[in-house]
Amino acid sequence: MSIDPHLAPHWATSALVTIDMQRDFLSESPYGLAGTTEIVPALRELVDAFRAARRPVVHIVRLYTGEDVDLVRRSLIGGGADMVRPGGKGRLLAPGLLIGDGPDLDDDLLLGGAPQPLGPHEYALFKPRWGAFHRTPLDGLLRGWGVDTVVFAGCNLPNCPRASIVQASERDYRVVLATDAISQASDQGFREVAGLGVVLLDVGAIIAGIAGR
């Protein structure tokens, strides 16, 4: 199937952005999203492929502290819900996503708006709301790396990934969604983002593109 040349991914100038793949959002967690633990193996393959290609990987994370919280969760967090709290184990990335145990998250650095290096070409970045570009330096980072194609994967397509996809599209990035490395997906959800010009590919096809096969 041919892809519109304005939408076709440029793998040599691509980056991978993972969304909210933290332990508190895994399937078995009290505030988890069904299907999120199950995508970790495929997502790890994708992260490994970007590492091997020396392309940027940005792990977008949430941290709930104080009153700067989405309205829909403000009562929950204000009531003491233990969800992605600074210092807590639940805020950490899902086991297996980082090499070895990976570095701990630097909450102060992240809450201050700075990217945290996790390895060569790999970073964590805090977002205060649904979209990965809202009140974050993500756009500047991607532009600085010469990125024009963003591959999205991670937790809960209807919410944070979808918001991030819309924001990326508004900024004229070529957008790819990893269809088997995204939780809470549906045929309807895929149709809707495809209507925004998102290219839908499975992990195998993305890995082949990154590897130049």
mmCIF file of N, CA and C in Angstrom, residues 4 8 12 24 35 40 48 58 62 69 77 95-96 107-108 113 124 141 149 159 164 166 168 171 180-181:
data_model
loop_
_atom_site.group_PDB
_atom_site.id
_atom_site.type_symbol
_atom_site.label_atom_id
_atom_site.label_comp_id
_atom_site.label_asym_id
_atom_site.label_seq_id
_atom_site.Cartn_x
_atom_site.Cartn_y
_atom_site.Cartn_z
ATOM 1 N N ASP A 4 0.956 8.423 1.292
ATOM 2 C CA ASP A 4 1.096 9.805 0.845
ATOM 3 C C ASP A 4 2.508 10.287 1.181
ATOM 4 N N ALA A 8 4.583 9.832 4.774
ATOM 5 C CA ALA A 8 5.482 8.684 4.872
ATOM 6 C C ALA A 8 6.608 8.950 5.853
ATOM 7 N N ALA A 12 15.363 7.743 8.942
ATOM 8 C CA ALA A 12 16.692 8.255 9.296
ATOM 9 C C ALA A 12 16.619 9.497 10.168
ATOM 10 N N ASP A 24 2.827 2.102 37.871
ATOM 11 C CA ASP A 24 1.482 2.322 38.393
ATOM 12 C C ASP A 24 0.406 2.217 37.324
ATOM 13 N N GLY A 35 -4.171 -4.333 29.518
ATOM 14 C CA GLY A 35 -3.412 -4.509 28.289
ATOM 15 C C GLY A 35 -2.067 -3.808 28.267
ATOM 16 N N VAL A 40 4.551 -4.684 26.895
ATOM 17 C CA VAL A 40 5.942 -4.402 27.256
ATOM 18 C C VAL A 40 6.940 -5.158 26.371
ATOM 19 N N ASP A 48 14.741 -1.238 21.696
ATOM 20 C CA ASP A 48 16.044 -1.803 21.331
ATOM 21 C C ASP A 48 16.422 -1.459 19.899
ATOM 22 N N VAL A 58 12.469 8.913 23.757
ATOM 23 C CA VAL A 58 12.024 9.761 24.860
ATOM 24 C C VAL A 58 10.886 9.044 25.585
ATOM 25 N N ARG A 62 4.492 10.669 33.903
ATOM 26 C CA ARG A 62 3.667 11.512 34.757
ATOM 27 C C ARG A 62 4.218 11.475 36.174
ATOM 28 N N VAL A 69 -2.525 19.159 38.772
ATOM 29 C CA VAL A 69 -3.010 17.837 38.353
ATOM 30 C C VAL A 69 -4.220 18.041 37.446
ATOM 31 N N ILE A 77 -6.237 12.489 43.439
ATOM 32 C CA ILE A 77 -4.887 12.725 43.955
ATOM 33 C C ILE A 77 -4.940 13.517 45.257
ATOM 34 N N PRO A 95 9.379 -2.599 34.198
ATOM 35 C CA PRO A 95 10.554 -3.472 34.159
ATOM 36 C C PRO A 95 10.829 -3.957 32.736
ATOM 37 N N GLY A 96 12.092 -3.897 32.342
ATOM 38 C CA GLY A 96 12.492 -4.373 31.029
ATOM 39 C C GLY A 96 12.637 -3.293 29.979
ATOM 40 N N ASP A 107 13.246 13.053 40.153
ATOM 41 C CA ASP A 107 11.965 13.751 40.222
ATOM 42 C C ASP A 107 12.125 15.264 40.150
ATOM 43 N N ASP A 108 13.095 15.805 40.885
ATOM 44 C CA ASP A 108 13.266 17.254 40.904
ATOM 45 C C ASP A 108 13.639 17.787 39.519
ATOM 46 N N GLY A 113 11.143 20.501 34.522
ATOM 47 C CA GLY A 113 10.960 20.627 33.083
ATOM 48 C C GLY A 113 12.133 20.209 32.236
ATOM 49 N N ALA A 124 14.180 10.613 29.763
ATOM 50 C CA ALA A 124 12.847 10.707 30.365
ATOM 51 C C ALA A 124 12.447 12.170 30.350
ATOM 52 N N LEU A 141 13.418 19.817 21.723
ATOM 53 C CA LEU A 141 14.371 18.710 21.708
ATOM 54 C C LEU A 141 14.357 18.001 20.364
ATOM 55 N N THR A 149 10.029 12.833 12.138
ATOM 56 C CA THR A 149 9.110 11.696 12.211
ATOM 57 C C THR A 149 9.081 11.180 13.641
ATOM 58 N N ASN A 159 -6.326 8.398 25.522
ATOM 59 C CA ASN A 159 -6.012 9.579 26.317
ATOM 60 C C ASN A 159 -4.672 10.198 25.914
ATOM 61 N N SER A 164 -1.114 13.386 22.413
ATOM 62 C CA SER A 164 0.246 13.639 21.934
ATOM 63 C C SER A 164 0.327 13.544 20.414
ATOM 64 N N VAL A 166 -2.141 14.210 18.302
ATOM 65 C CA VAL A 166 -2.756 15.427 17.761
ATOM 66 C C VAL A 166 -1.765 16.585 17.824
ATOM 67 N N ALA A 168 1.509 16.461 17.888
ATOM 68 C CA ALA A 168 2.589 16.246 16.926
ATOM 69 C C ALA A 168 2.125 16.579 15.512
ATOM 70 N N ARG A 171 2.046 20.156 14.735
ATOM 71 C CA ARG A 171 3.385 20.713 14.548
ATOM 72 C C ARG A 171 4.047 20.185 13.273
ATOM 73 N N ASP A 180 0.834 -2.576 17.754
ATOM 74 C CA ASP A 180 0.882 -3.676 18.715
ATOM 75 C C ASP A 180 1.740 -3.341 19.926
ATOM 76 N N ALA A 181 2.034 -2.057 20.124
ATOM 77 C CA ALA A 181 2.764 -1.607 21.315
ATOM 78 C C ALA A 181 2.033 -0.418 21.931
#
